[in-house]
Coordinates of C-alpha atoms in Angstrom, one line a residue:
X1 CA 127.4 167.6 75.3
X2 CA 126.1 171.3 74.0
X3 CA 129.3 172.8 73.3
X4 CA 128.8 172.9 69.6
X5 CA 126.0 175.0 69.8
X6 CA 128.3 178.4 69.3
X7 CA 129.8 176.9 66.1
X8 CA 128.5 177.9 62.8
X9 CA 129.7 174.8 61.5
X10 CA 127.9 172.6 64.1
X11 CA 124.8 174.0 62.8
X12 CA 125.2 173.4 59.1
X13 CA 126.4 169.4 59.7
X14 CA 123.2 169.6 61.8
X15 CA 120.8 170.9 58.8
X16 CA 122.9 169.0 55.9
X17 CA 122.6 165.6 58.3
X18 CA 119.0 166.4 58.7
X19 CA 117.9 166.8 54.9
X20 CA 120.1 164.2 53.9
X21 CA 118.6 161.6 56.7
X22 CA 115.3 162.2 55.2
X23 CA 115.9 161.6 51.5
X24 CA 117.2 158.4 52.8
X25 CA 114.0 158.0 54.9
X26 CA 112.1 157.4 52.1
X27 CA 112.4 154.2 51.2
X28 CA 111.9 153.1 54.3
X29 CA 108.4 155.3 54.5
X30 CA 107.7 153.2 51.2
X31 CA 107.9 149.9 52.5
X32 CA 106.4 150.9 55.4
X33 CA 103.4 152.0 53.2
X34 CA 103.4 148.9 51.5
X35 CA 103.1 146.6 54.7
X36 CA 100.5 149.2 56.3
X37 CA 98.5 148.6 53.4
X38 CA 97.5 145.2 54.0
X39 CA 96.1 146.2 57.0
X40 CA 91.9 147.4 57.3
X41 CA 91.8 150.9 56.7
X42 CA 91.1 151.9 60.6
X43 CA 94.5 150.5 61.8
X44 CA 96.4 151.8 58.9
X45 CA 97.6 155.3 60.1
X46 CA 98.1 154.1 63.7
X47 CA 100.3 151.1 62.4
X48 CA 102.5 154.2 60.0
X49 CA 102.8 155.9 63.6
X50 CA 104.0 153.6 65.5
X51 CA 106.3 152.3 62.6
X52 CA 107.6 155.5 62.0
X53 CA 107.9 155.7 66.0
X54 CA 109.6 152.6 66.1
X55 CA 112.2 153.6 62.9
X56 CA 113.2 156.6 65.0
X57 CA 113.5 154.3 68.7
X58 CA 115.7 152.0 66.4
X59 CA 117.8 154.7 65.1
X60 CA 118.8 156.1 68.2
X61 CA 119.4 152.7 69.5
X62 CA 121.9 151.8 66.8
X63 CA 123.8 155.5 66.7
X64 CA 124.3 155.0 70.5
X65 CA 125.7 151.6 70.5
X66 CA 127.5 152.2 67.7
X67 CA 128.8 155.7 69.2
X68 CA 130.0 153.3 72.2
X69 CA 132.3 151.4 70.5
X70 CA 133.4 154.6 68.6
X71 CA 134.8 155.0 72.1
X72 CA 136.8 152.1 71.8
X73 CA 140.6 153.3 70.6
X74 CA 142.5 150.4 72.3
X75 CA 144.0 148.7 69.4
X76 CA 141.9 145.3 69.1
X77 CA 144.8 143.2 66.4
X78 CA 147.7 144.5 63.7
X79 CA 147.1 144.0 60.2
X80 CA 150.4 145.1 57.9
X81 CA 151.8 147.1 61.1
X82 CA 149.0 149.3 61.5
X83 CA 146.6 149.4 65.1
X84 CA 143.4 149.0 64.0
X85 CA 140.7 149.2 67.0
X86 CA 137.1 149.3 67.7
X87 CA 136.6 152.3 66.6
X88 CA 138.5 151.6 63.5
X89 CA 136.5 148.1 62.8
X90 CA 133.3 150.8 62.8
X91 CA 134.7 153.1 60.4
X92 CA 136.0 150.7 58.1
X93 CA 133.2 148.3 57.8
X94 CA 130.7 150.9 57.7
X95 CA 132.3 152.8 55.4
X96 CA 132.6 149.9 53.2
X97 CA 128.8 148.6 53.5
X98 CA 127.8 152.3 52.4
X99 CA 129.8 151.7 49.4
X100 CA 128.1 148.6 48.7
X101 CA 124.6 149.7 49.6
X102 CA 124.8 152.6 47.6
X103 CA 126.0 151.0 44.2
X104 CA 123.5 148.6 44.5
X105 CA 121.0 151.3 45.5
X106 CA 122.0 152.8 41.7
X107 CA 122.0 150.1 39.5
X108 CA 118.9 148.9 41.1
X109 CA 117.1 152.1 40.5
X110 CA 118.7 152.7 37.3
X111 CA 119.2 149.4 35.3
X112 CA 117.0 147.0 37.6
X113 CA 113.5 145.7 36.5
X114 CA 110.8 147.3 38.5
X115 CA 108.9 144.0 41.1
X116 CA 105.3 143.7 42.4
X117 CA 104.6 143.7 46.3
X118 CA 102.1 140.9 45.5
X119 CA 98.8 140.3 46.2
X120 CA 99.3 139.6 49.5
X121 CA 97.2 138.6 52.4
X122 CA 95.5 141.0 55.2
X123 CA 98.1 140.6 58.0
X124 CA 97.6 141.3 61.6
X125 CA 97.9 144.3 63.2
X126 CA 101.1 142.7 65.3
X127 CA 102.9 140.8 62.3
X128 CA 102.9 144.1 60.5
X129 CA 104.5 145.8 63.1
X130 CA 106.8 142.8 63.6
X131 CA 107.9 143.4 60.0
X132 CA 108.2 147.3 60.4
X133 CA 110.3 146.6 63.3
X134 CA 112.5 144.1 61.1
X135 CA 112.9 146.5 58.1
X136 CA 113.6 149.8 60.4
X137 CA 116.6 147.8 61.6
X138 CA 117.9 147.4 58.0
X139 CA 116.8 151.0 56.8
X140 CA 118.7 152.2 60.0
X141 CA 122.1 151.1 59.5
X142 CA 122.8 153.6 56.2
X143 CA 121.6 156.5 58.1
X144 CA 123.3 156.1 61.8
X145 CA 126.6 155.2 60.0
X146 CA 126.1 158.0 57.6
X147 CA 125.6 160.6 60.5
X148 CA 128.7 159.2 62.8
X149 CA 130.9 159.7 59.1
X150 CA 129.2 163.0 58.6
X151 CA 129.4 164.3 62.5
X152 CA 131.7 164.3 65.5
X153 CA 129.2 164.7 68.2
X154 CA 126.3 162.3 69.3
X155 CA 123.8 165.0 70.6
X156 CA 124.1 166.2 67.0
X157 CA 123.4 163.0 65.6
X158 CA 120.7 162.3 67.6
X159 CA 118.8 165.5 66.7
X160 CA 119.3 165.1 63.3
X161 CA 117.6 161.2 63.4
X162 CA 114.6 163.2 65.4
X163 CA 114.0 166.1 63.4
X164 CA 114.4 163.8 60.4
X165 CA 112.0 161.5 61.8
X166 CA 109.6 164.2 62.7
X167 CA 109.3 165.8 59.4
X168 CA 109.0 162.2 57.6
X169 CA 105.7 161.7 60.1
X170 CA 104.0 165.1 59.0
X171 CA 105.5 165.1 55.5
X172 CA 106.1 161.8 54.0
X173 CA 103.9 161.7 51.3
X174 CA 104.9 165.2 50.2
X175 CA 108.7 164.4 50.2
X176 CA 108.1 161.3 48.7
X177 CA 106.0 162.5 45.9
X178 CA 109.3 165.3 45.4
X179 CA 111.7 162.7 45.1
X180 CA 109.9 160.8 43.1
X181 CA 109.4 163.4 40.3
X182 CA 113.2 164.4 40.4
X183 CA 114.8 161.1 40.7
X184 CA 118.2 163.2 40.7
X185 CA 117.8 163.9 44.3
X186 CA 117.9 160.4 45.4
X187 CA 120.3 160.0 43.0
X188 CA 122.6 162.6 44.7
X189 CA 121.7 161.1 48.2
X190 CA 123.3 158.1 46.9
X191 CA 126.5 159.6 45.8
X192 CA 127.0 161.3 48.8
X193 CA 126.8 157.9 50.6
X194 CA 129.6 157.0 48.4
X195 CA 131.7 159.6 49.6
X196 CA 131.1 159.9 53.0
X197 CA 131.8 155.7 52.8
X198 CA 135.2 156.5 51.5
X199 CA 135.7 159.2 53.9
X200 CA 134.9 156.6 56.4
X201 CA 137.5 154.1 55.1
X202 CA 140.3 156.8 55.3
X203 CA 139.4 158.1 58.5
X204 CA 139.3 154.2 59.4
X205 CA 142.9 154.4 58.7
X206 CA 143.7 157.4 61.0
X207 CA 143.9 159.4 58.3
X208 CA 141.6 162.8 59.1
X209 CA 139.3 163.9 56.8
X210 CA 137.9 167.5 57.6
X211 CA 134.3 167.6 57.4
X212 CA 133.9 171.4 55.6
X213 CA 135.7 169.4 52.7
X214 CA 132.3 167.2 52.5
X215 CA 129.4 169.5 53.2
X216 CA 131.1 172.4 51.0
X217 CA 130.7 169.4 47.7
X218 CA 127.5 168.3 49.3
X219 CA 126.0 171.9 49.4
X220 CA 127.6 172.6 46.0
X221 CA 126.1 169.4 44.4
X222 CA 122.4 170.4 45.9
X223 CA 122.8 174.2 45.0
X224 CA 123.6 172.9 41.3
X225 CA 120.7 170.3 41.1
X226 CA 118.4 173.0 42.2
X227 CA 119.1 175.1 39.1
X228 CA 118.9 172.1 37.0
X229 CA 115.2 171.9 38.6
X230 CA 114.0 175.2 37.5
X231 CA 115.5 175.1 34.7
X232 CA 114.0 171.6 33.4
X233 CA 110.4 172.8 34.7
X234 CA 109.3 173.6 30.9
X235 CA 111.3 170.6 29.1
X236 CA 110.4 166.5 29.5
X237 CA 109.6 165.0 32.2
X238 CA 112.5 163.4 34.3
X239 CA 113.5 159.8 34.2
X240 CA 111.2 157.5 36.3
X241 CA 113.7 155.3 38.4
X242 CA 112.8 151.5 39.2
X243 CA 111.5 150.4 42.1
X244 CA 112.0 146.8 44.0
X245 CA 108.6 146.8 45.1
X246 CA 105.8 148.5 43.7
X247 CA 102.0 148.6 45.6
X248 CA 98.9 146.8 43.6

């Protein structure tokens, strides 16, 4: 299950799956925010625990189950003379729902009109958690089927979803704030969704796609962005992206 440790490369899809699974975090640490904050003030950072507990429980969930029928490579039907299994339903339909989620993901943050969370009633302790539990599900399925396209081993996954759930619990607010005044980053996040979706699509296709390819343009991308960064210190502040719901 450790073999990978003794590969270099194994190491850097570890740290670029990582980063990249907690700028996608942080929407969901929004929204969890958002329904923590119609709770009394004493239950509020037990309920961001526990939802942040729970976001992690359902990520692993989903990467095993969906790691299981990764497994399955008996051809399920034949479309146009070509096999297409289990495994190949996963990569395909993932791929394609990162395509989707991402473009909406843009224009949503670039062209959409900013909403209001509402002035909504104190909830209970319980029916917030309900709703944490309901929204980790969603927030989940980008990142699991982003780490099976970005890496071939599970234990590697799985790490990743930890790590990336343990820096979101001790540094959410930090990271947030970071994205937040370089809306590039998220913007970046996004595109790479895009390609590891169509990397997904081909590979859906039993065509290979060699991972180096994606963290060498990911790594590029970021290395650029970070020059951009200090180099736009001392000129105008950068774009404020929309958001779908904003707190009161």
């Amino acid at each position: 299950m450790f073999e990978w440790i003794a590969s270099p490369e194994a190491w850097v899809a570890l740290a670029t799956l990582a980063a990249l699974e907690i700028v996608l975090g942080i929407d969901n640490i929004i929204f969890i925010s958002i329904l923590v904050g119609r709770l009394p003030d004493h239950q509020r950072e037990p309920a961001r625990l526990i939802g942040l507990a729970l976001a992690m429980i359902t990520r692993l969930g989903l990467l095993f189950s969906i790691a299981w029928i990764m497994g399955l490579t008996e051809p399920w039907f034949t479309v146009l003379g070509e096999e297409i299994s289990g495994r190949d339903v996963i990569l395909i339909g993932g791929g394609l729902f990162l395509l989707a989620k991402a473009t909406h993901e843009i224009h949503n943050s670039l062209e959409g009109v900013d909403g209001s969370a509402g002035s909504a009633a104190a909830a209970s302790f319980g029916m917030v958690l309900v709703q944490i539990a309901i929204l980790d599900i969603v927030f989940s399925l980008d990142s699991v089927i982003t780490a099976v396209g970005l890496v071939d081993h599970v234990s590697i996954m799985a790490i990743a979803i930890i790590l990336a759930v343990a820096v979101m619990l001790f540094a959410a607010r930090p990271i947030g704030d970071f994205v937040d005044r370089h809306p590039t980053i998220k913007m970046l996040a996004l595109s790479f969704l895009i390609l590891v979706g169509v990397t997904l699509i081909i590979e859906g296709f039993d065509v290979h796609v060699p991972k180096g390819y994606i963290y060498f343009a990911m790594a590029f991308s970021v290395a650029v962005e970070m020059l951009n960064i200090r180099l736009r210190k001392k000129q105008a502040s950068a774009v404020k992206l929309h958001k779908a719901l904003r707190e009161d």
